[in-house]
mmCIF file of N, CA and C and ligand atoms in Angstrom:
data_model
loop_
_atom_site.group_PDB
_atom_site.id
_atom_site.type_symbol
_atom_site.label_atom_id
_atom_site.label_comp_id
_atom_site.label_asym_id
_atom_site.label_seq_id
_atom_site.Cartn_x
_atom_site.Cartn_y
_atom_site.Cartn_z
ATOM 1 N N UNK A 1263 -32.911 14.501 39.148
ATOM 2 C CA UNK A 1263 -31.999 15.565 38.297
ATOM 3 C C UNK A 1263 -30.840 15.956 38.862
ATOM 4 N N UNK A 1264 -29.411 16.097 38.324
ATOM 5 C CA UNK A 1264 -27.782 16.488 38.254
ATOM 6 C C UNK A 1264 -28.160 17.615 38.835
ATOM 7 N N UNK A 1265 -27.125 17.852 39.925
ATOM 8 C CA UNK A 1265 -26.463 19.306 40.489
ATOM 9 C C UNK A 1265 -25.007 19.306 40.101
ATOM 10 N N UNK A 1266 -25.121 20.743 40.163
ATOM 11 C CA UNK A 1266 -23.452 21.465 39.633
ATOM 12 C C UNK A 1266 -23.330 22.531 40.748
ATOM 13 N N UNK A 1267 -22.139 22.942 41.027
ATOM 14 C CA UNK A 1267 -21.709 23.831 42.313
ATOM 15 C C UNK A 1267 -21.127 25.202 41.021
ATOM 16 N N UNK A 1268 -21.760 26.612 41.306
ATOM 17 C CA UNK A 1268 -21.412 27.053 40.266
ATOM 18 C C UNK A 1268 -20.611 28.741 41.254
ATOM 19 N N UNK A 1269 -19.117 29.383 40.880
ATOM 20 C CA UNK A 1269 -19.054 30.004 41.764
ATOM 21 C C UNK A 1269 -19.004 31.151 40.420
ATOM 22 N N UNK A 1270 -19.776 32.715 40.347
ATOM 23 C CA UNK A 1270 -19.717 33.356 40.097
ATOM 24 C C UNK A 1270 -18.559 34.650 40.651
ATOM 25 N N UNK A 1271 -16.806 34.764 40.195
ATOM 26 C CA UNK A 1271 -16.003 35.366 40.665
ATOM 27 C C UNK A 1271 -16.077 36.900 40.618
ATOM 28 N N UNK A 1272 -15.121 36.900 41.203
ATOM 29 C CA UNK A 1272 -14.572 38.339 42.211
ATOM 30 C C UNK A 1272 -14.406 40.030 40.449
ATOM 31 N N UNK A 1273 -14.011 39.042 39.810
ATOM 32 C CA UNK A 1273 -14.030 40.062 38.099
ATOM 33 C C UNK A 1273 -15.373 39.837 37.883
ATOM 34 N N UNK A 1274 -16.548 39.294 38.101
ATOM 35 C CA UNK A 1274 -17.855 39.430 37.296
ATOM 36 C C UNK A 1274 -18.255 40.623 38.369
ATOM 37 N N UNK A 1275 -18.178 39.979 39.741
ATOM 38 C CA UNK A 1275 -19.644 40.974 40.879
ATOM 39 C C UNK A 1275 -18.930 41.835 40.507
ATOM 40 N N UNK A 1276 -17.744 42.295 40.351
ATOM 41 C CA UNK A 1276 -16.843 43.730 40.088
ATOM 42 C C UNK A 1276 -17.900 44.525 39.080
ATOM 43 N N UNK A 1277 -17.883 43.893 37.804
ATOM 44 C CA UNK A 1277 -18.379 44.717 36.971
ATOM 45 C C UNK A 1277 -19.830 44.462 36.502
ATOM 46 N N UNK A 1278 -20.390 43.984 38.176
ATOM 47 C CA UNK A 1278 -22.224 43.988 38.007
ATOM 48 C C UNK A 1278 -22.726 42.941 37.231
ATOM 49 N N UNK A 1279 -22.148 41.438 36.701
ATOM 50 C CA UNK A 1279 -22.615 40.472 35.878
ATOM 51 C C UNK A 1279 -23.299 39.726 36.376
ATOM 52 N N UNK A 1280 -23.747 39.881 37.688
ATOM 53 C CA UNK A 1280 -24.160 38.067 38.090
ATOM 54 C C UNK A 1280 -25.518 38.365 37.585
ATOM 55 N N UNK A 1281 -26.542 39.009 37.012
ATOM 56 C CA UNK A 1281 -28.038 38.876 36.530
ATOM 57 C C UNK A 1281 -27.584 38.396 35.490
ATOM 58 N N UNK A 1282 -27.317 38.881 34.648
ATOM 59 C CA UNK A 1282 -26.211 38.541 33.206
ATOM 60 C C UNK A 1282 -25.649 36.883 32.688
ATOM 61 N N UNK A 1283 -25.141 36.926 34.027
ATOM 62 C CA UNK A 1283 -24.647 35.489 34.317
ATOM 63 C C UNK A 1283 -26.004 34.254 34.344
ATOM 64 N N UNK A 1284 -26.324 34.771 35.608
ATOM 65 C CA UNK A 1284 -27.605 34.038 35.943
ATOM 66 C C UNK A 1284 -28.655 33.975 34.594
ATOM 67 N N UNK A 1285 -28.880 34.414 33.805
ATOM 68 C CA UNK A 1285 -29.719 34.729 32.656
ATOM 69 C C UNK A 1285 -29.667 33.106 31.972
ATOM 70 N N UNK A 1286 -28.088 33.458 31.719
ATOM 71 C CA UNK A 1286 -27.236 32.842 30.678
ATOM 72 C C UNK A 1286 -27.383 31.030 31.249
ATOM 73 N N UNK A 1287 -27.515 31.112 32.855
ATOM 74 C CA UNK A 1287 -27.972 29.738 32.952
ATOM 75 C C UNK A 1287 -29.077 29.296 32.855
ATOM 76 N N UNK A 1288 -29.917 30.428 33.363
ATOM 77 C CA UNK A 1288 -31.040 30.245 33.499
ATOM 78 C C UNK A 1288 -32.211 29.583 32.027
ATOM 79 N N UNK A 1289 -31.780 30.538 31.205
ATOM 80 C CA UNK A 1289 -32.204 29.912 29.323
ATOM 81 C C UNK A 1289 -31.528 28.838 28.723
ATOM 82 N N UNK A 1290 -30.294 28.706 29.784
ATOM 83 C CA UNK A 1290 -30.153 26.914 29.052
ATOM 84 C C UNK A 1290 -30.342 25.694 29.662
ATOM 85 N N UNK A 1291 -31.352 26.265 30.883
ATOM 86 C CA UNK A 1291 -32.522 25.150 31.512
ATOM 87 C C UNK A 1291 -31.676 24.587 32.560
ATOM 88 N N UNK A 1292 -30.819 25.815 33.486
ATOM 89 C CA UNK A 1292 -30.423 25.287 34.306
ATOM 90 C C UNK A 1292 -31.031 26.423 35.752
ATOM 91 N N UNK A 1293 -31.784 25.930 36.422
ATOM 92 C CA UNK A 1293 -32.194 26.194 37.917
ATOM 93 C C UNK A 1293 -31.586 26.575 38.968
ATOM 94 N N UNK A 1294 -31.629 28.239 39.509
ATOM 95 C CA UNK A 1294 -30.749 28.074 40.305
ATOM 96 C C UNK A 1294 -31.790 27.869 41.543
ATOM 97 N N UNK A 1295 -30.892 26.427 42.361
ATOM 98 C CA UNK A 1295 -31.729 26.148 43.480
ATOM 99 C C UNK A 1295 -31.216 26.539 44.848
ATOM 100 N N UNK A 1296 -29.398 27.330 44.609
ATOM 101 C CA UNK A 1296 -29.271 27.538 45.673
ATOM 102 C C UNK A 1296 -28.547 28.979 45.674
ATOM 103 N N UNK A 1297 -28.286 30.239 46.459
ATOM 104 C CA UNK A 1297 -27.400 31.482 45.962
ATOM 105 C C UNK A 1297 -27.121 31.969 46.944
ATOM 106 N N UNK A 1298 -25.921 32.699 47.264
ATOM 107 C CA UNK A 1298 -25.328 33.264 48.396
ATOM 108 C C UNK A 1298 -24.130 33.740 48.232
ATOM 109 N N UNK A 1299 -24.067 35.134 48.285
ATOM 110 C CA UNK A 1299 -23.214 36.444 48.196
ATOM 111 C C UNK A 1299 -22.302 36.298 49.467
ATOM 112 N N UNK A 1300 -20.727 36.046 49.396
ATOM 113 C CA UNK A 1300 -20.396 35.612 50.110
ATOM 114 C C UNK A 1300 -18.257 35.932 49.860
ATOM 115 N N UNK A 1301 -17.547 36.241 50.851
ATOM 116 C CA UNK A 1301 -16.409 36.858 50.591
ATOM 117 C C UNK A 1301 -15.289 35.973 51.342
ATOM 118 N N UNK A 1302 -14.845 34.922 50.122
ATOM 119 C CA UNK A 1302 -13.458 34.402 50.700
ATOM 120 C C UNK A 1302 -12.924 34.494 51.315
ATOM 121 N N UNK A 1303 -11.775 34.195 52.743
ATOM 122 C CA UNK A 1303 -10.618 34.052 53.275
ATOM 123 C C UNK A 1303 -10.175 33.613 52.238
ATOM 124 N N UNK A 1304 -8.714 34.150 52.144
ATOM 125 C CA UNK A 1304 -7.439 33.226 51.350
ATOM 126 C C UNK A 1304 -7.793 31.704 51.840
ATOM 127 N N UNK A 1305 -7.651 31.592 53.140
ATOM 128 C CA UNK A 1305 -7.404 30.275 53.788
ATOM 129 C C UNK A 1305 -8.761 29.626 53.132
ATOM 130 N N UNK A 1306 -10.066 30.011 52.925
ATOM 131 C CA UNK A 1306 -11.027 29.382 52.327
ATOM 132 C C UNK A 1306 -10.333 28.732 50.804
ATOM 133 N N UNK A 1307 -10.088 29.971 50.225
ATOM 134 C CA UNK A 1307 -10.022 29.693 48.621
ATOM 135 C C UNK A 1307 -8.864 28.884 48.701
ATOM 136 N N UNK A 1308 -7.615 28.473 49.262
ATOM 137 C CA UNK A 1308 -6.826 27.409 49.038
ATOM 138 C C UNK A 1308 -7.516 26.441 50.033
ATOM 139 N N UNK A 1309 -8.315 26.361 50.407
ATOM 140 C CA UNK A 1309 -9.239 24.685 51.045
ATOM 141 C C UNK A 1309 -9.646 24.178 49.798
ATOM 142 N N UNK A 1310 -11.078 25.131 49.300
ATOM 143 C CA UNK A 1310 -11.764 24.771 48.091
ATOM 144 C C UNK A 1310 -11.036 24.711 46.961
ATOM 145 N N UNK A 1311 -9.826 24.989 46.386
ATOM 146 C CA UNK A 1311 -8.960 24.561 45.235
ATOM 147 C C UNK A 1311 -7.912 24.304 45.440
ATOM 148 N N UNK A 1312 -8.134 23.475 46.616
ATOM 149 C CA UNK A 1312 -6.949 22.251 46.955
ATOM 150 C C UNK A 1312 -6.113 21.472 45.604
ATOM 151 N N UNK A 1313 -7.001 20.667 44.763
ATOM 152 C CA UNK A 1313 -6.217 20.025 44.189
ATOM 153 C C UNK A 1313 -5.391 20.883 43.005
ATOM 154 N N UNK A 1314 -5.672 22.050 43.556
ATOM 155 C CA UNK A 1314 -4.698 22.669 42.382
ATOM 156 C C UNK A 1314 -3.387 23.067 43.234
ATOM 157 N N UNK A 1315 -3.314 22.892 44.360
ATOM 158 C CA UNK A 1315 -1.932 23.397 44.963
ATOM 159 C C UNK A 1315 -0.374 23.411 44.405
ATOM 160 N N UNK A 1316 -0.420 22.388 43.744
ATOM 161 C CA UNK A 1316 1.216 22.605 42.881
ATOM 162 C C UNK A 1316 1.051 22.593 41.460
ATOM 163 N N UNK A 1317 0.351 23.472 41.515
ATOM 164 C CA UNK A 1317 0.085 23.997 40.156
ATOM 165 C C UNK A 1317 0.547 25.927 40.250
ATOM 166 N N UNK A 1318 1.124 26.379 39.020
ATOM 167 C CA UNK A 1318 2.262 27.266 39.223
ATOM 168 C C UNK A 1318 1.260 28.869 39.459
ATOM 169 N N UNK A 1319 -0.402 28.358 39.077
ATOM 170 C CA UNK A 1319 -0.998 29.948 39.394
ATOM 171 C C UNK A 1319 -1.729 28.782 40.524
ATOM 172 N N UNK A 1320 -1.755 28.727 41.084
ATOM 173 C CA UNK A 1320 -2.189 28.663 43.009
ATOM 174 C C UNK A 1320 -1.974 30.034 43.420
ATOM 175 N N UNK A 1321 -1.369 30.752 43.666
ATOM 176 C CA UNK A 1321 -0.929 31.470 44.739
ATOM 177 C C UNK A 1321 -2.117 32.332 44.059
ATOM 178 N N UNK A 1322 -1.857 33.072 42.308
ATOM 179 C CA UNK A 1322 -2.321 33.997 42.168
ATOM 180 C C UNK A 1322 -4.570 33.595 42.147
ATOM 181 N N UNK A 1323 -4.579 32.517 41.827
ATOM 182 C CA UNK A 1323 -5.868 32.060 41.738
ATOM 183 C C UNK A 1323 -6.524 32.320 43.282
ATOM 184 N N UNK A 1324 -5.264 31.583 44.320
ATOM 185 C CA UNK A 1324 -6.897 31.971 45.222
ATOM 186 C C UNK A 1324 -6.998 33.426 45.852
ATOM 187 N N UNK A 1325 -5.186 34.174 45.969
ATOM 188 C CA UNK A 1325 -5.328 34.980 45.785
ATOM 189 C C UNK A 1325 -6.704 36.292 45.459
ATOM 190 N N UNK A 1326 -7.046 35.418 44.573
ATOM 191 C CA UNK A 1326 -7.727 36.149 42.956
ATOM 192 C C UNK A 1326 -8.847 36.238 43.708
ATOM 193 N N UNK A 1327 -9.530 34.717 43.921
ATOM 194 C CA UNK A 1327 -10.913 34.150 44.737
ATOM 195 C C UNK A 1327 -11.097 34.804 45.921
ATOM 196 N N UNK A 1328 -10.133 35.619 46.714
ATOM 197 C CA UNK A 1328 -10.614 36.149 47.567
ATOM 198 C C UNK A 1328 -10.437 37.959 47.666
ATOM 199 N N UNK A 1329 -10.069 38.021 46.666
ATOM 200 C CA UNK A 1329 -10.516 39.532 46.404
ATOM 201 C C UNK A 1329 -11.633 40.481 46.325
ATOM 202 N N UNK A 1330 -12.718 39.716 46.354
ATOM 203 C CA UNK A 1330 -13.647 40.320 46.696
ATOM 204 C C UNK A 1330 -15.092 39.270 46.528
ATOM 205 N N UNK A 1331 -16.272 40.131 46.253
ATOM 206 C CA UNK A 1331 -17.467 39.008 46.660
ATOM 207 C C UNK A 1331 -17.522 37.964 45.709
ATOM 208 N N UNK A 1332 -18.007 37.114 46.123
ATOM 209 C CA UNK A 1332 -17.974 35.708 44.520
ATOM 210 C C UNK A 1332 -20.178 35.406 44.769
ATOM 211 N N UNK A 1333 -20.378 35.135 44.216
ATOM 212 C CA UNK A 1333 -21.777 34.255 44.568
ATOM 213 C C UNK A 1333 -21.471 33.058 44.248
ATOM 214 N N UNK A 1334 -21.776 32.330 45.283
ATOM 215 C CA UNK A 1334 -21.889 31.200 44.650
ATOM 216 C C UNK A 1334 -23.584 30.232 44.748
ATOM 217 N N UNK A 1335 -23.227 29.587 43.931
ATOM 218 C CA UNK A 1335 -24.950 28.730 43.783
ATOM 219 C C UNK A 1335 -25.110 27.409 43.540
ATOM 220 N N UNK A 1336 -26.254 26.486 43.367
ATOM 221 C CA UNK A 1336 -25.884 25.376 42.770
ATOM 222 C C UNK A 1336 -27.041 24.810 41.936
ATOM 223 N N UNK A 1337 -26.822 24.634 41.113
ATOM 224 C CA UNK A 1337 -27.331 25.024 39.604
ATOM 225 C C UNK A 1337 -28.101 23.260 39.153
ATOM 226 N N UNK A 1338 -29.142 22.956 38.700
ATOM 227 C CA UNK A 1338 -29.592 21.915 39.170
ATOM 228 C C UNK A 1338 -30.583 21.966 37.148
ATOM 229 N N UNK A 1339 -30.463 20.651 36.956
ATOM 230 C CA UNK A 1339 -31.000 20.691 35.435
ATOM 231 C C UNK A 1339 -30.558 19.198 34.958
ATOM 232 N N UNK A 1340 -30.769 18.362 33.737
ATOM 233 C CA UNK A 1340 -30.708 17.335 33.394
ATOM 234 C C UNK A 1340 -28.916 17.371 32.914
ATOM 235 N N UNK A 1341 -28.155 16.556 33.084
ATOM 236 C CA UNK A 1341 -26.754 16.443 32.966
ATOM 237 C C UNK A 1341 -26.355 18.273 32.983
ATOM 238 N N UNK A 1342 -26.550 18.093 34.580
ATOM 239 C CA UNK A 1342 -26.516 19.725 35.025
ATOM 240 C C UNK A 1342 -24.379 20.084 34.892
ATOM 241 N N UNK A 1343 -23.934 18.993 35.376
ATOM 242 C CA UNK A 1343 -22.414 19.523 34.746
ATOM 243 C C UNK A 1343 -21.797 19.654 33.761
ATOM 244 N N UNK A 1344 -22.583 18.903 33.022
ATOM 245 C CA UNK A 1344 -22.063 19.389 31.601
ATOM 246 C C UNK A 1344 -22.545 20.645 31.279
ATOM 247 N N UNK A 1345 -23.741 20.457 31.341
ATOM 248 C CA UNK A 1345 -24.589 21.788 30.338
ATOM 249 C C UNK A 1345 -24.204 22.872 31.084
ATOM 250 N N UNK A 1346 -23.572 22.887 32.388
ATOM 251 C CA UNK A 1346 -22.913 24.034 32.875
ATOM 252 C C UNK A 1346 -21.693 24.626 32.063
ATOM 253 N N UNK A 1347 -20.989 23.741 32.505
ATOM 254 C CA UNK A 1347 -19.675 23.408 31.158
ATOM 255 C C UNK A 1347 -20.060 24.232 30.267
ATOM 256 N N UNK A 1348 -20.733 23.677 29.550
ATOM 257 C CA UNK A 1348 -20.906 24.380 27.979
ATOM 258 C C UNK A 1348 -21.574 25.626 28.030
ATOM 259 N N UNK A 1349 -22.079 26.209 28.968
ATOM 260 C CA UNK A 1349 -22.556 27.599 28.851
ATOM 261 C C UNK A 1349 -21.217 28.567 29.557
ATOM 262 N N UNK A 1350 -20.724 27.759 30.411
ATOM 263 C CA UNK A 1350 -19.335 28.548 30.999
ATOM 264 C C UNK A 1350 -18.151 29.016 29.356
ATOM 265 N N UNK A 1351 -17.887 28.095 28.686
ATOM 266 C CA UNK A 1351 -17.137 28.263 27.805
ATOM 267 C C UNK A 1351 -15.625 27.494 28.313
ATOM 268 N N UNK A 1352 -14.687 27.043 27.224
ATOM 269 C CA UNK A 1352 -13.425 26.863 27.787
ATOM 270 C C UNK A 1352 -12.887 28.042 28.454
ATOM 271 N N UNK A 1353 -11.914 27.304 29.565
ATOM 272 C CA UNK A 1353 -11.204 27.985 30.674
ATOM 273 C C UNK A 1353 -10.470 29.147 30.397
ATOM 274 N N UNK A 1354 -9.737 29.527 28.871
ATOM 275 C CA UNK A 1354 -9.465 30.635 28.468
ATOM 276 C C UNK A 1354 -10.957 31.052 27.485
ATOM 277 N N UNK A 1355 -10.505 32.645 28.141
ATOM 278 C CA UNK A 1355 -11.915 32.944 27.281
ATOM 279 C C UNK A 1355 -11.517 33.124 25.567
ATOM 280 N N UNK A 1356 -10.269 33.277 25.019
ATOM 281 C CA UNK A 1356 -9.556 33.569 23.748
ATOM 282 C C UNK A 1356 -10.278 31.875 23.333
ATOM 283 N N UNK A 1357 -10.330 30.926 24.097
ATOM 284 C CA UNK A 1357 -10.835 29.712 23.514
ATOM 285 C C UNK A 1357 -11.877 29.540 23.512
ATOM 286 N N UNK A 1358 -13.018 30.462 23.841
ATOM 287 C CA UNK A 1358 -14.281 30.376 24.788
ATOM 288 C C UNK A 1358 -15.176 30.057 23.092
ATOM 289 N N UNK A 1359 -16.316 29.350 22.798
ATOM 290 C CA UNK A 1359 -17.175 29.413 21.670
ATOM 291 C C UNK A 1359 -18.120 30.896 22.343
ATOM 292 N N UNK A 1360 -18.085 31.270 20.945
ATOM 293 C CA UNK A 1360 -19.356 32.796 20.781
ATOM 294 C C UNK A 1360 -20.533 32.492 21.695
ATOM 295 N N UNK A 1361 -21.142 33.012 22.358
ATOM 296 C CA UNK A 1361 -22.426 33.121 23.008
ATOM 297 C C UNK A 1361 -21.915 32.690 24.239
ATOM 298 N N UNK A 1362 -20.883 31.939 25.266
ATOM 299 C CA UNK A 1362 -20.811 31.658 26.092
ATOM 300 C C UNK A 1362 -20.285 32.574 27.170
ATOM 301 N N UNK A 1363 -20.228 32.372 28.614
ATOM 302 C CA UNK A 1363 -20.248 33.017 29.739
ATOM 303 C C UNK A 1363 -18.709 33.431 29.236
ATOM 304 N N UNK A 1364 -17.578 32.914 29.247
ATOM 305 C CA UNK A 1364 -16.256 32.781 29.111
ATOM 306 C C UNK A 1364 -16.189 34.404 28.016
ATOM 307 N N UNK A 1365 -16.826 33.924 26.379
ATOM 308 C CA UNK A 1365 -16.250 34.103 25.952
ATOM 309 C C UNK A 1365 -16.766 35.797 26.036
ATOM 310 N N UNK A 1366 -18.153 36.273 26.420
ATOM 311 C CA UNK A 1366 -18.829 36.875 26.372
ATOM 312 C C UNK A 1366 -17.880 38.076 27.465
ATOM 313 N N UNK A 1367 -17.736 37.775 28.824
ATOM 314 C CA UNK A 1367 -17.229 37.965 29.669
ATOM 315 C C UNK A 1367 -16.080 38.430 30.502
ATOM 316 N N UNK A 1368 -15.232 36.526 29.479
ATOM 317 C CA UNK A 1368 -13.878 37.176 31.458
ATOM 318 C C UNK A 1368 -12.715 37.879 30.290
ATOM 319 N N UNK A 1369 -12.022 38.302 31.379
ATOM 320 C CA UNK A 1369 -11.130 38.918 31.330
ATOM 321 C C UNK A 1369 -9.552 38.260 30.815
ATOM 322 N N UNK A 1370 -9.743 37.333 31.374
ATOM 323 C CA UNK A 1370 -8.477 36.385 31.499
ATOM 324 C C UNK A 1370 -8.335 35.361 31.092
ATOM 325 N N UNK A 1371 -7.323 34.404 31.517
ATOM 326 C CA UNK A 1371 -7.670 32.647 32.034
ATOM 327 C C UNK A 1371 -7.848 32.621 33.534
ATOM 328 N N UNK A 1372 -7.064 33.854 34.087
ATOM 329 C CA UNK A 1372 -7.345 33.693 35.700
ATOM 330 C C UNK A 1372 -8.284 33.951 35.828
ATOM 331 N N UNK A 1373 -9.027 35.203 35.500
ATOM 332 C CA UNK A 1373 -9.994 36.199 36.008
ATOM 333 C C UNK A 1373 -11.593 36.118 34.535
ATOM 334 N N UNK A 1374 -11.674 34.682 34.660
ATOM 335 C CA UNK A 1374 -12.739 33.747 34.108
ATOM 336 C C UNK A 1374 -14.045 33.937 34.101
ATOM 337 N N UNK A 1375 -14.231 34.803 35.407
ATOM 338 C CA UNK A 1375 -15.795 35.410 35.582
ATOM 339 C C UNK A 1375 -16.648 33.924 36.769
ATOM 340 N N UNK A 1376 -16.485 32.369 35.932
ATOM 341 C CA UNK A 1376 -17.131 31.462 36.124
ATOM 342 C C UNK A 1376 -15.838 30.277 36.943
ATOM 343 N N UNK A 1377 -16.585 29.430 38.132
ATOM 344 C CA UNK A 1377 -16.126 28.644 38.448
ATOM 345 C C UNK A 1377 -17.651 27.369 38.274
ATOM 346 N N UNK A 1378 -17.154 26.128 37.781
ATOM 347 C CA UNK A 1378 -18.196 25.288 37.656
ATOM 348 C C UNK A 1378 -17.549 24.131 38.000
ATOM 349 N N UNK A 1379 -18.610 22.905 38.457
ATOM 350 C CA UNK A 1379 -18.161 21.753 39.144
ATOM 351 C C UNK A 1379 -17.638 20.964 37.422
ATOM 352 N N UNK A 1380 -16.125 19.792 37.863
ATOM 353 C CA UNK A 1380 -16.367 18.804 36.468
ATOM 354 C C UNK A 1380 -16.439 18.009 36.355
ATOM 355 N N UNK A 1381 -17.749 17.607 37.765
ATOM 356 C CA UNK A 1381 -18.230 15.950 37.470
ATOM 357 C C UNK A 1381 -18.891 16.070 38.763
ATOM 358 N N UNK A 1382 -20.804 14.812 38.294
ATOM 359 C CA UNK A 1382 -20.642 14.875 39.171
ATOM 360 C C UNK A 1382 -20.289 14.318 40.977
ATOM 361 N N UNK A 1383 -19.489 14.064 41.161
ATOM 362 C CA UNK A 1383 -18.575 13.633 42.543
ATOM 363 C C UNK A 1383 -18.629 14.597 43.256
ATOM 364 N N UNK A 1384 -17.641 15.734 42.288
ATOM 365 C CA UNK A 1384 -16.769 16.882 42.722
ATOM 366 C C UNK A 1384 -17.895 17.187 43.257
ATOM 367 N N UNK A 1385 -18.885 17.701 42.253
ATOM 368 C CA UNK A 1385 -20.059 18.678 42.230
ATOM 369 C C UNK A 1385 -20.682 18.461 43.856
ATOM 370 N N UNK A 1386 -20.668 17.387 44.107
ATOM 371 C CA UNK A 1386 -21.147 16.684 45.660
ATOM 372 C C UNK A 1386 -20.656 16.938 46.751
ATOM 373 N N UNK A 1387 -19.224 17.219 46.625
ATOM 374 C CA UNK A 1387 -18.073 17.905 47.505
ATOM 375 C C UNK A 1387 -18.065 18.859 47.111
ATOM 376 N N UNK A 1388 -18.068 19.980 46.447
ATOM 377 C CA UNK A 1388 -18.089 21.434 46.359
ATOM 378 C C UNK A 1388 -19.181 21.802 46.733
ATOM 379 N N UNK A 1389 -20.665 21.684 46.226
ATOM 380 C CA UNK A 1389 -21.900 21.789 47.177
ATOM 381 C C UNK A 1389 -21.653 21.822 48.698
ATOM 382 N N UNK A 1390 -21.233 20.527 49.301
ATOM 383 C CA UNK A 1390 -21.289 20.761 51.180
ATOM 384 C C UNK A 1390 -20.843 20.854 50.815
ATOM 385 N N UNK A 1391 -19.467 22.166 50.609
ATOM 386 C CA UNK A 1391 -17.837 23.397 50.743
ATOM 387 C C UNK A 1391 -18.824 24.270 51.520
ATOM 388 N N UNK A 1392 -20.179 24.475 50.269
ATOM 389 C CA UNK A 1392 -20.905 25.990 51.281
ATOM 390 C C UNK A 1392 -21.715 25.296 51.394
ATOM 391 N N UNK A 1393 -22.908 24.774 51.496
ATOM 392 C CA UNK A 1393 -24.455 24.766 51.341
ATOM 393 C C UNK A 1393 -24.940 23.680 52.278
ATOM 394 N N UNK A 1394 -25.450 23.524 53.048
ATOM 395 C CA UNK A 1394 -26.094 23.091 53.324
ATOM 396 C C UNK A 1394 -27.382 22.185 53.176
ATOM 397 N N UNK A 1395 -27.861 20.753 53.270
ATOM 398 C CA UNK A 1395 -28.960 20.623 52.755
ATOM 399 C C UNK A 1395 -30.524 21.311 52.536
ATOM 400 N N UNK A 1396 -30.844 22.228 53.803
ATOM 401 C CA UNK A 1396 -31.671 22.979 54.248
ATOM 402 C C UNK A 1396 -31.729 24.596 53.679
ATOM 403 N N UNK A 1397 -30.870 24.598 52.792
ATOM 404 C CA UNK A 1397 -30.693 25.926 51.466
ATOM 405 C C UNK A 1397 -30.761 25.669 50.395
ATOM 406 N N UNK A 1398 -31.023 24.447 50.095
ATOM 407 C CA UNK A 1398 -30.715 24.014 48.506
ATOM 408 C C UNK A 1398 -32.481 23.840 48.375
ATOM 409 N N UNK A 1399 -33.079 24.849 47.791
ATOM 410 C CA UNK A 1399 -34.891 24.546 47.261
ATOM 411 C C UNK A 1399 -35.137 24.346 45.849
HETATM 412 P P1 LIG B 1644 -12.614 26.198 37.040
HETATM 413 O O1 LIG B 1644 -12.403 25.109 37.645
HETATM 414 O O2 LIG B 1644 -12.618 27.335 37.706
HETATM 415 O O3 LIG B 1644 -14.717 26.115 36.751
HETATM 416 P P2 LIG B 1644 -11.860 25.156 34.711
HETATM 417 O O4 LIG B 1644 -12.258 23.441 35.285
HETATM 418 O O5 LIG B 1644 -12.272 25.266 33.240
HETATM 419 O O6 LIG B 1644 -12.216 26.318 35.885
HETATM 420 P P3 LIG B 1644 -8.678 24.593 36.012
HETATM 421 O O7 LIG B 1644 -8.193 23.795 34.677
HETATM 422 O O8 LIG B 1644 -9.761 23.582 36.920
HETATM 423 O O9 LIG B 1644 -10.230 25.065 34.414
HETATM 424 O O10 LIG B 1644 -8.521 26.058 36.636
HETATM 425 C C1 LIG B 1644 -9.033 26.542 38.097
HETATM 426 C C2 LIG B 1644 -9.232 27.754 37.385
HETATM 427 O O11 LIG B 1644 -7.470 28.031 37.816
HETATM 428 C C3 LIG B 1644 -8.877 28.221 35.992
HETATM 429 O O12 LIG B 1644 -10.819 28.720 36.032
HETATM 430 C C4 LIG B 1644 -8.655 29.390 36.372
HETATM 431 O O13 LIG B 1644 -9.135 30.907 36.776
HETATM 432 C C5 LIG B 1644 -7.432 29.719 36.789
HETATM 433 N N1 LIG B 1644 -6.412 28.977 36.417
HETATM 434 C C6 LIG B 1644 -6.557 27.795 35.878
HETATM 435 N N2 LIG B 1644 -5.101 28.031 34.366
HETATM 436 C C7 LIG B 1644 -4.513 29.216 34.606
HETATM 437 C C8 LIG B 1644 -3.463 29.496 33.986
HETATM 438 N N3 LIG B 1644 -2.889 29.249 33.514
HETATM 439 N N4 LIG B 1644 -2.975 30.827 34.664
HETATM 440 C C9 LIG B 1644 -3.804 31.568 35.977
HETATM 441 N N5 LIG B 1644 -4.808 30.967 36.477
HETATM 442 C C10 LIG B 1644 -4.894 29.404 35.734
HETATM 443 MG MG1 LIG B 1645 -11.652 22.966 37.485
#
């Protein structure tokens, strides 16, 4: 079975939405096989989002990701990467399908409540950024 990395972003932890978001994952058949609440430094956020470093929103994104606690988690299930992206909805909450996490909870394109890996290869790298094998059960 496939795994993907998910992050519940600071806008969502601040509004106490961790449980409601996790319910969406579990209802979709994604199993939470690792999870921890951490606070990223700006430096760590820049490392994690290095692929976006030339984008105009890089500064805003990395400052935001370091602005409060995040919940990093590994989700497991058949087609977990795509399934998670379906449950998350489009990046901009205005474009997100009804019932998706971003449609229900996201505040803006920047503060959009969740991150999910975009491909199985990226998922492996992003999981290794936060978790050791022993932490995933
Ligand atoms: P994520 O990678 O967080 O799961 P995504 O794959 O839907 O989201 P990306 O294009 O990878 O979207 O952008 C990464 C993140 O950068 C977005 O989730 C959002 O928080 C932020 N972002 C993207 N576009 C913008 C924008 N135009 N203005 C501000 N922030 C943005
Ligand atoms: Mg992305």
